[in-house]
């Protein structure tokens, strides 16, 4: 393999991870836009998405509905998006929105606590919830070569799905009336209400979208690694938040760029640095820290606390 | 018998725990321009927020077109046909002119109606058509002011509230704005104009109220107010 091959191969791996990170980062950015809240429980919605899919799969198996893999995969994604989205809206109403007007420290503590509650709930309520949970093999296995680069079918599907979801979110936010309401609320909530926007409903919809998109990332993660665990949300929360900040908190494109950048950094660190595999995140977060020192507003952010 | 469109009866409203309005009575007659005069901190903005359901109304009653709208949620009040051109313009800075105007027509579902209103706004403000795809935050203060008024027109309101349209604008632009307001009224929209600039306001309004420290201290026709002691001493003494 030439150097270029290695570079390309690692880029593909990095993009895979990056897409997942982007999907989580988008939620952070949306929530910050409409509610001025940094929702540290968001990583746990990523985890919850994976577990909802597992639960739905167990139900499907129990009733003997497990024939066509494609149908099952679609059922898992849509079902988990709906369930996770609903949990997202309920928790937003019960404990995120009520503290959004309070000092940021309060909302930070509340959302951190919410994350722990979700994590522990999954551990206690899911059968043998403390153990790693294997994901079913539903995607076509095997791979094909482009030159010296190996591409697995499963990864290609996951990647394509990630891109599709990002495009759908972009369409929703920038091309629909509902998206215009979300952007208006992010820019000036009171002015948006003066235009006839139902503020509460818009916030609900934003959390529905954010949680559902995180759920997609959670399922992708499960298929990618072949397993999931109740505690993976905490790290994903930190990564997603970092990605949103690198890109410029409040900017959707920034969240996507930040997520992909983080995925690439991590992968290249694992491949190229001595002891890289164990310390890939140390390296990636080091870059994040440097980035924040020299450009605290992020890649696409205009100024601190500028929104969508 | 004249028809009262918007009425406030004995309205007391709290704003961050300070009582900013105390038993205020105001009426806006259908088809006319009514005005509310008062200096900074007199409670003018609180009164508007009370109408829109953005501050808590402690006592009293607000009605619009005969129906009680006290404590109704903001978006419901707006859907009844009230539109506001808020203080400080409050345009959406990261949206383009067109996007801002479309936000103004948020409650309208009929795409054809929206297109017609866009045309009407561009006819009123040709400058906005030139700036149609510019990001609103990058436009001049005068253009943003036009955009704010244009956005207020986009819902085709029955009552339009203007909150300090003269604030922070050059005198020539202020006069243009007031001419526009007059024209909007002549085309059939009832106007409630809330202002500090008494002389210009009383030129176009037919009836007015003077607010001081949260209370209405004087009311009357524009002529009566222009001659009144309170206006002469506080606002027109130049």
Coordinates of C-alpha atoms in Angstrom, one line a residue:
Chain A
X1 CA 0.0 0.0 0.0
X2 CA 1.3 3.4 -0.9
X3 CA 1.1 6.4 1.5
X4 CA -1.8 7.8 -0.6
X5 CA -3.7 4.5 -0.2
X6 CA -3.3 4.7 3.5
X7 CA -4.4 8.3 3.6
X8 CA -7.5 7.5 1.5
X9 CA -8.3 4.4 3.6
X10 CA -8.1 6.4 6.8
X11 CA -10.1 9.2 5.4
X12 CA -12.9 6.9 4.6
X13 CA -12.8 5.5 8.1
X14 CA -12.7 9.0 9.5
X15 CA -15.6 10.1 7.5
X16 CA -17.7 7.2 8.8
X17 CA -17.1 8.3 12.4
X18 CA -17.3 12.0 11.4
X19 CA -20.8 11.6 10.0
X20 CA -22.0 10.1 13.3
X21 CA -20.4 12.9 15.2
X22 CA -22.0 15.4 12.9
X23 CA -25.5 14.0 13.5
X24 CA -25.0 14.4 17.3
X25 CA -23.4 17.8 17.0
X26 CA -26.4 19.1 15.0
X27 CA -28.6 18.6 18.0
X28 CA -26.4 20.6 20.3
X29 CA -26.4 23.4 17.8
X30 CA -30.2 23.3 17.3
X31 CA -31.0 23.3 21.0
X32 CA -28.5 26.1 21.7
X33 CA -30.3 28.1 18.9
X34 CA -33.9 27.8 20.1
X35 CA -33.4 27.6 23.9
X36 CA -29.9 29.0 24.6
X37 CA -29.3 25.7 26.4
X38 CA -26.4 23.3 26.1
X39 CA -28.1 20.0 26.6
X40 CA -25.5 17.7 28.1
X41 CA -28.0 14.8 28.1
X42 CA -27.9 14.8 24.3
X43 CA -25.2 12.1 24.1
X44 CA -27.5 9.8 26.0
X45 CA -30.2 10.2 23.4
X46 CA -27.6 8.9 21.0
X47 CA -27.2 5.8 23.2
X48 CA -31.0 5.6 23.8
X49 CA -31.5 5.4 20.0
X50 CA -29.3 2.3 19.8
X51 CA -31.2 0.6 22.7
X52 CA -34.6 1.5 21.3
X53 CA -33.6 -0.2 18.1
X54 CA -32.4 -3.3 20.0
X55 CA -35.7 -3.3 21.9
X56 CA -37.7 -3.0 18.7
X57 CA -35.6 -5.9 17.2
X58 CA -36.3 -8.1 20.2
X59 CA -40.0 -7.4 19.8
X60 CA -39.9 -8.2 16.1
X61 CA -38.1 -11.4 16.8
X62 CA -40.6 -12.4 19.5
X63 CA -43.6 -12.0 17.2
X64 CA -41.7 -13.7 14.3
X65 CA -41.4 -10.6 12.1
X66 CA -37.8 -10.8 11.0
X67 CA -37.9 -11.8 7.3
X68 CA -36.7 -9.2 4.9
X69 CA -33.6 -7.5 6.3
X70 CA -34.3 -4.2 4.5
X71 CA -37.8 -4.0 5.9
X72 CA -36.4 -4.7 9.4
X73 CA -33.7 -2.1 9.1
X74 CA -36.2 0.5 8.0
X75 CA -38.5 -0.5 10.9
X76 CA -35.7 -0.2 13.4
X77 CA -34.6 3.3 12.2
X78 CA -38.0 4.8 12.0
X79 CA -39.3 3.2 15.2
X80 CA -36.3 4.2 17.2
X81 CA -36.4 7.8 15.7
X82 CA -40.0 8.1 16.8
X83 CA -39.5 6.6 20.3
X84 CA -36.3 8.5 21.0
X85 CA -37.8 11.7 19.6
X86 CA -40.8 11.4 21.9
X87 CA -38.6 10.9 24.9
X88 CA -36.6 13.9 23.8
X89 CA -39.7 16.1 23.7
X90 CA -41.0 14.9 27.0
X91 CA -37.7 15.5 28.8
X92 CA -37.5 18.9 27.2
X93 CA -40.9 19.9 28.5
X94 CA -40.3 18.4 32.0
X95 CA -36.8 19.5 32.7
X96 CA -35.0 21.4 29.9
X97 CA -37.3 24.2 28.9
X98 CA -38.3 25.1 32.5
X99 CA -34.6 25.9 33.3
X100 CA -33.7 27.6 30.0
X101 CA -34.3 31.0 31.5
X102 CA -32.3 30.3 34.6
X103 CA -28.5 31.0 34.7
X104 CA -26.6 28.7 32.4
X105 CA -25.0 26.8 35.4
X106 CA -28.5 25.6 36.4
X107 CA -29.4 24.2 32.9
X108 CA -25.9 22.6 32.8
X109 CA -26.4 20.8 36.0
X110 CA -30.0 19.8 35.2
X111 CA -29.0 18.4 31.7
X112 CA -26.0 16.5 33.2
X113 CA -28.4 15.0 35.7
X114 CA -30.9 14.1 33.0
X115 CA -28.1 12.3 31.1
X116 CA -27.2 10.2 34.2
X117 CA -30.9 9.4 34.8
X118 CA -31.3 8.2 31.2
X119 CA -28.1 6.1 31.3
X120 CA -29.1 4.5 34.6
X121 CA -32.7 3.9 33.5
X122 CA -31.4 2.0 30.5
X123 CA -29.0 0.0 32.7
X124 CA -31.7 -0.9 35.2
X125 CA -34.6 -1.4 32.8
X126 CA -33.0 -3.3 29.9
X127 CA -32.4 -7.0 30.6
X128 CA -28.8 -7.4 31.8
X129 CA -28.4 -3.7 31.0
X130 CA -24.8 -3.5 32.4
X131 CA -23.4 -5.7 29.7
X132 CA -22.4 -4.8 26.2
X133 CA -25.3 -5.6 23.8
X134 CA -24.6 -7.2 20.5
X135 CA -26.3 -5.6 17.4
X136 CA -27.9 -8.0 14.9
X137 CA -26.2 -8.4 11.5
X138 CA -28.7 -7.1 9.1
X139 CA -26.6 -5.3 6.6
X140 CA -24.9 -7.1 3.7
X141 CA -21.4 -8.2 4.8
X142 CA -18.3 -8.4 2.7
X143 CA -16.4 -5.6 0.9
X144 CA -15.1 -4.5 -2.4
X145 CA -11.8 -2.9 -3.5
X146 CA -11.1 0.3 -5.2
X147 CA -7.5 0.1 -6.1
X148 CA -5.9 -0.9 -2.8
X149 CA -8.7 0.6 -0.7
X150 CA -11.1 -1.7 1.0
X151 CA -14.7 -0.5 1.3
X152 CA -17.2 -2.6 3.3
X153 CA -20.8 -2.7 2.0
X154 CA -22.1 -2.1 5.5
X155 CA -20.0 1.0 6.0
X156 CA -21.1 2.4 2.6
X157 CA -24.7 2.0 3.5
X158 CA -24.2 3.6 6.9
X159 CA -22.3 6.4 5.3
X160 CA -25.0 7.0 2.6
X161 CA -27.6 7.0 5.3
X162 CA -25.8 9.6 7.3
X163 CA -25.4 11.9 4.3
X164 CA -29.1 11.4 3.6
X165 CA -30.1 12.4 7.1
X166 CA -27.9 15.4 7.1
X167 CA -29.4 16.5 3.8
X168 CA -32.8 16.0 5.2
X169 CA -32.1 18.1 8.2
X170 CA -30.6 20.8 6.1
X171 CA -33.7 20.8 3.9
X172 CA -36.0 20.8 6.9
X173 CA -34.2 23.8 8.5
X174 CA -33.4 25.9 5.5
X175 CA -36.2 25.1 3.0
X176 CA -39.4 24.6 5.0
X177 CA -41.7 26.9 6.8
X178 CA -41.2 24.9 10.0
X179 CA -37.4 25.4 9.6
X180 CA -37.9 29.1 9.0
X181 CA -39.8 29.2 12.4
X182 CA -36.9 27.4 14.1
X183 CA -34.4 29.8 12.6
X184 CA -36.5 32.8 13.5
X185 CA -36.8 31.6 17.1
X186 CA -33.0 31.2 17.2
X187 CA -32.4 34.7 16.0
X188 CA -35.1 36.5 18.0
X189 CA -37.6 34.4 19.9
X190 CA -39.9 37.3 20.9
X191 CA -39.9 38.7 17.3
X192 CA -40.8 35.2 16.0
X193 CA -43.8 35.1 18.4
X194 CA -44.8 38.5 17.1
X195 CA -45.0 36.9 13.6
X196 CA -47.4 34.3 14.9
X197 CA -44.9 31.5 15.6
X198 CA -46.0 29.2 18.4
X199 CA -42.9 29.2 20.5
X200 CA -43.6 26.1 22.6
X201 CA -44.5 24.0 19.6
X202 CA -41.4 25.1 17.7
X203 CA -39.2 24.1 20.7
X204 CA -40.9 20.7 20.8
X205 CA -40.3 20.2 17.1
X206 CA -36.7 21.1 17.5
X207 CA -36.2 18.6 20.2
X208 CA -38.1 16.0 18.2
X209 CA -35.7 16.5 15.3
X210 CA -32.6 16.7 17.4
X211 CA -33.3 13.5 19.4
X212 CA -34.4 11.6 16.3
X213 CA -31.3 12.5 14.5
X214 CA -29.2 11.5 17.5
X215 CA -31.0 8.2 17.5
X216 CA -30.0 7.6 13.8
X217 CA -26.4 8.1 14.9
X218 CA -26.8 5.7 17.8
X219 CA -28.1 2.9 15.5
X220 CA -25.4 3.6 12.9
X221 CA -22.9 3.3 15.8
X222 CA -24.4 0.0 16.8
X223 CA -24.2 -1.5 13.3
X224 CA -20.7 -0.1 12.8
X225 CA -19.2 -1.6 16.0
X226 CA -21.6 -4.5 16.1
X227 CA -22.5 -3.7 19.7
X228 CA -23.6 -0.9 22.1
X229 CA -23.5 -0.2 25.8
X230 CA -25.5 1.9 28.2
X231 CA -22.6 4.2 29.0
X232 CA -21.4 5.2 25.5
X233 CA -23.5 8.4 25.6
X234 CA -21.3 10.4 27.9
X235 CA -18.3 10.3 25.6
X236 CA -20.4 10.9 22.6
X237 CA -22.0 13.9 24.3
X238 CA -18.5 15.5 24.9
X239 CA -17.5 14.7 21.3
X240 CA -20.7 16.1 19.8
X241 CA -20.5 19.2 21.9
X242 CA -16.9 19.7 20.9
X243 CA -17.7 19.2 17.3
X244 CA -20.5 21.8 17.5
X245 CA -18.1 24.2 19.2
X246 CA -15.3 23.7 16.7
X247 CA -17.7 24.4 13.9
X248 CA -19.3 27.4 15.6
X249 CA -22.1 26.7 18.1
X250 CA -25.4 27.7 16.6
X251 CA -24.4 27.0 13.0
X252 CA -25.7 23.8 11.4
X253 CA -23.1 23.6 8.7
X254 CA -20.5 24.3 11.4
X255 CA -21.7 21.3 13.4
X256 CA -21.4 19.0 10.3
X257 CA -17.9 20.3 9.5
X258 CA -16.9 20.0 13.1
X259 CA -18.1 16.5 13.4
X260 CA -16.3 15.3 10.3
X261 CA -13.2 17.1 11.4
X262 CA -13.2 15.4 14.7
X263 CA -13.8 12.0 13.1
X264 CA -10.8 12.5 10.7
X265 CA -8.5 13.8 13.5
X266 CA -9.3 10.7 15.6
X267 CA -8.7 8.3 12.8
X268 CA -5.5 9.8 11.6
X269 CA -4.2 9.9 15.2
X270 CA -5.0 6.3 15.6
X271 CA -3.2 5.4 12.4
X272 CA -0.2 7.7 12.4
X273 CA 0.8 8.4 16.0
X274 CA 2.8 6.1 18.3
X275 CA 0.3 4.6 20.8
X276 CA -2.2 6.4 18.6
X277 CA -5.0 3.8 18.9
X278 CA -5.2 4.2 22.7
X279 CA -4.8 7.9 22.7
X280 CA -6.7 9.0 19.6
X281 CA -9.2 11.0 21.6
X282 CA -6.5 12.6 23.7
X283 CA -5.0 13.9 20.4
X284 CA -8.4 15.0 19.0
X285 CA -9.3 16.9 22.1
X286 CA -5.9 18.5 22.2
X287 CA -6.6 19.9 18.8
X288 CA -10.0 21.1 20.0
X289 CA -8.4 22.9 22.9
X290 CA -5.8 24.5 20.7
X291 CA -8.6 25.5 18.3
X292 CA -10.6 27.1 21.1
X293 CA -7.6 29.1 22.2
X294 CA -6.9 30.5 18.8
X295 CA -10.4 30.7 17.4
X296 CA -12.9 30.5 20.2
X297 CA -15.8 31.3 17.8
X298 CA -15.3 28.1 15.8
X299 CA -14.7 27.6 12.1
X300 CA -18.0 29.1 10.9
X301 CA -19.1 31.1 14.0
X302 CA -19.2 34.8 13.6
X303 CA -19.0 35.7 17.2
X304 CA -19.5 34.0 20.5
X305 CA -23.1 33.1 21.2
X306 CA -24.2 33.9 17.7
X307 CA -27.0 31.5 16.8
X308 CA -28.4 29.6 13.8
Chain B
X1 CA -71.8 55.3 17.4
X2 CA -68.1 54.7 16.6
X3 CA -66.8 51.2 16.7
X4 CA -64.0 50.5 19.1
X5 CA -61.5 48.0 17.7
X6 CA -59.0 47.6 20.5
X7 CA -59.9 48.4 24.1
X8 CA -57.9 48.2 27.3
X9 CA -60.1 48.5 30.4
X10 CA -58.4 49.1 33.7
X11 CA -55.3 47.1 32.7
X12 CA -52.6 46.7 35.3
X13 CA -49.6 44.8 34.0
X14 CA -46.4 43.7 35.8
X15 CA -43.0 43.8 34.2
X16 CA -40.2 42.0 36.0
X17 CA -42.1 42.5 39.3
X18 CA -42.4 46.2 38.9
X19 CA -45.9 47.4 38.2
X20 CA -45.4 49.3 34.9
X21 CA -49.1 49.9 34.0
X22 CA -51.7 51.0 36.5
X23 CA -55.4 50.7 35.6
X24 CA -54.9 52.0 32.1
X25 CA -57.9 52.7 29.8
X26 CA -57.2 53.0 26.1
X27 CA -59.4 52.6 23.0
X28 CA -58.5 52.4 19.4
X29 CA -61.3 53.3 16.9
X30 CA -61.7 51.2 13.8
X31 CA -60.1 52.7 10.7
X32 CA -58.4 55.5 12.5
X33 CA -54.9 56.3 13.8
X34 CA -54.8 56.4 17.5
X35 CA -51.6 57.3 19.3
X36 CA -50.0 56.7 22.7
X37 CA -47.5 59.4 23.7
X38 CA -45.0 59.1 26.6
X39 CA -41.4 59.5 27.5
X40 CA -38.9 56.7 28.1
X41 CA -40.0 54.4 30.8
X42 CA -43.5 55.7 30.9
X43 CA -44.8 52.1 30.3
X44 CA -45.4 52.3 26.5
X45 CA -43.6 49.1 25.7
X46 CA -45.3 47.3 28.6
X47 CA -48.7 48.3 27.2
X48 CA -47.8 46.8 23.9
X49 CA -46.5 43.7 25.5
X50 CA -49.7 43.4 27.5
X51 CA -51.8 43.5 24.3
X52 CA -49.5 40.8 22.8
X53 CA -49.5 38.6 25.8
X54 CA -45.8 39.0 26.4
X55 CA -46.2 40.4 30.0
X56 CA -48.5 39.3 32.7
X57 CA -51.8 41.3 32.9
X58 CA -52.6 41.4 36.7
X59 CA -56.1 42.9 36.3
X60 CA -58.3 44.5 33.7
X61 CA -59.5 43.4 30.3
X62 CA -58.2 43.7 26.8
X63 CA -60.5 43.1 23.8
X64 CA -60.0 43.1 20.1
X65 CA -62.9 43.3 17.7
X66 CA -65.3 42.6 20.5
X67 CA -63.5 39.5 21.8
X68 CA -61.5 39.1 25.0
X69 CA -57.8 38.6 24.3
X70 CA -56.5 39.2 27.8
X71 CA -53.7 36.7 28.6
X72 CA -54.0 35.0 25.3
X73 CA -50.8 33.6 23.9
X74 CA -48.9 35.9 21.5
X75 CA -49.2 33.8 18.4
X76 CA -53.0 33.6 18.9
X77 CA -53.3 37.3 19.3
X78 CA -51.3 37.8 16.1
X79 CA -53.5 35.3 14.3
X80 CA -56.5 37.4 15.1
X81 CA -55.2 40.1 12.8
X82 CA -52.9 42.2 14.9
X83 CA -49.4 42.9 13.6
X84 CA -46.6 44.8 15.2
X85 CA -43.6 46.8 14.0
X86 CA -41.6 46.5 17.2
X87 CA -39.2 48.9 18.8
X88 CA -35.7 48.6 17.4
X89 CA -37.0 46.9 14.2
X90 CA -36.3 43.4 15.5
X91 CA -35.8 42.0 12.0
X92 CA -34.2 38.6 11.7
X93 CA -30.6 39.6 11.0
X94 CA -29.4 36.4 9.4
X95 CA -32.3 36.0 7.0
X96 CA -32.6 37.7 3.7
X97 CA -35.1 40.5 3.0
X98 CA -37.4 38.0 1.3
X99 CA -37.1 35.5 4.1
X100 CA -37.9 38.3 6.6
X101 CA -41.0 39.3 4.7
X102 CA -42.1 35.7 4.4
X103 CA -41.8 35.4 8.2
X104 CA -44.2 38.3 8.3
X105 CA -46.7 36.2 6.5
X106 CA -46.1 33.2 8.7
X107 CA -49.7 32.8 9.6
X108 CA -50.8 32.9 5.9
X109 CA -51.1 29.5 4.1
X110 CA -52.1 30.8 0.7
X111 CA -49.0 31.1 -1.4
X112 CA -50.7 33.4 -4.0
X113 CA -51.8 35.8 -1.3
X114 CA -48.2 35.9 0.0
X115 CA -46.9 36.7 -3.5
X116 CA -49.5 39.5 -3.9
X117 CA -48.5 41.0 -0.6
X118 CA -44.8 40.8 -1.5
X119 CA -45.6 42.8 -4.6
X120 CA -47.5 45.4 -2.5
X121 CA -44.6 45.8 -0.1
X122 CA -42.1 46.2 -2.9
X123 CA -44.4 48.8 -4.5
X124 CA -44.4 50.7 -1.2
X125 CA -40.6 50.2 -0.7
X126 CA -38.9 49.8 -4.0
X127 CA -35.6 49.8 -2.1
X128 CA -36.5 46.4 -0.5
X129 CA -36.9 44.8 -3.9
X130 CA -33.4 45.9 -4.8
X131 CA -32.2 44.3 -1.6
X132 CA -34.4 41.2 -1.9
X133 CA -31.7 38.7 -1.5
X134 CA -29.4 40.6 0.9
X135 CA -28.9 39.4 4.5
X136 CA -31.0 41.8 6.5
X137 CA -28.4 42.3 9.2
X138 CA -26.0 43.9 6.7
X139 CA -28.5 46.6 5.5
X140 CA -28.6 50.2 6.6
X141 CA -30.8 51.4 9.5
X142 CA -33.3 53.0 7.1
X143 CA -33.6 49.9 5.0
X144 CA -34.1 47.7 8.1
X145 CA -36.8 50.1 9.2
X146 CA -38.6 49.7 5.9
X147 CA -38.2 45.9 6.2
X148 CA -39.7 45.9 9.7
X149 CA -42.7 47.9 8.4
X150 CA -43.0 45.7 5.3
X151 CA -42.8 42.6 7.4
X152 CA -45.6 43.9 9.6
X153 CA -47.8 44.4 6.5
X154 CA -47.2 40.9 5.2
X155 CA -49.8 39.3 7.5
X156 CA -52.4 41.7 6.0
X157 CA -53.3 42.9 9.5
X158 CA -56.6 44.5 10.5
X159 CA -54.7 46.4 13.3
X160 CA -51.1 47.5 13.0
X161 CA -49.2 48.6 16.1
X162 CA -46.1 50.7 15.6
X163 CA -43.7 50.9 18.6
X164 CA -41.5 54.0 18.3
X165 CA -40.9 54.0 14.5
X166 CA -38.9 57.2 14.8
X167 CA -36.4 55.8 17.2
X168 CA -32.8 56.1 16.0
X169 CA -33.6 57.3 12.5
X170 CA -32.5 60.4 10.7
X171 CA -35.3 63.1 10.5
X172 CA -35.9 62.6 6.8
X173 CA -36.4 58.9 7.3
X174 CA -38.7 59.5 10.2
X175 CA -40.9 61.7 8.0
X176 CA -41.0 59.1 5.3
X177 CA -42.0 56.5 7.9
X178 CA -44.8 58.6 9.1
X179 CA -46.0 59.2 5.6
X180 CA -46.0 55.5 5.0
X181 CA -48.0 54.9 8.2
X182 CA -50.5 57.4 7.0
X183 CA -50.8 55.7 3.7
X184 CA -51.2 52.3 5.3
X185 CA -54.1 53.7 7.3
X186 CA -55.7 55.3 4.3
X187 CA -55.7 51.9 2.6
X188 CA -57.9 50.6 5.4
X189 CA -55.7 49.4 8.3
X190 CA -56.4 50.6 11.8
X191 CA -53.2 52.0 13.3
X192 CA -52.1 52.3 16.9
X193 CA -49.0 54.4 17.0
X194 CA -46.8 54.5 20.1
X195 CA -44.3 57.3 20.1
X196 CA -42.1 59.8 21.9
X197 CA -42.2 62.3 19.0
X198 CA -45.4 64.1 19.9
X199 CA -45.5 66.8 17.2
X200 CA -45.2 64.4 14.2
X201 CA -47.5 61.9 15.8
X202 CA -50.3 64.3 16.5
X203 CA -50.1 65.5 12.9
X204 CA -51.3 62.1 11.6
X205 CA -53.3 60.7 14.5
X206 CA -56.9 61.4 15.2
X207 CA -57.1 60.5 18.9
X208 CA -54.4 60.1 21.5
X209 CA -53.4 59.2 25.0
X210 CA -50.5 60.4 27.2
X211 CA -48.9 57.9 29.4
X212 CA -46.8 58.9 32.4
X213 CA -45.4 56.6 35.0
X214 CA -47.7 53.9 33.9
X215 CA -50.9 56.0 34.1
X216 CA -52.9 57.7 31.4
X217 CA -52.7 61.4 32.4
X218 CA -54.4 62.9 29.4
X219 CA -56.5 61.9 26.4
X220 CA -58.4 63.6 23.6
X221 CA -58.5 64.4 19.9
X222 CA -55.2 65.3 18.3
X223 CA -56.2 69.0 18.3
X224 CA -57.1 68.9 22.0
X225 CA -53.9 67.2 22.9
X226 CA -51.8 69.6 20.8
X227 CA -53.2 72.5 22.8
X228 CA -53.1 70.7 26.1
X229 CA -51.0 71.8 29.0
X230 CA -49.4 68.4 29.5
X231 CA -48.2 68.1 25.9
X232 CA -47.2 71.7 25.6
X233 CA -45.1 71.6 28.7
X234 CA -43.6 68.1 28.4
X235 CA -43.2 67.5 24.6
X236 CA -43.6 70.5 22.5
X237 CA -41.6 73.1 24.4
X238 CA -38.9 73.9 21.9

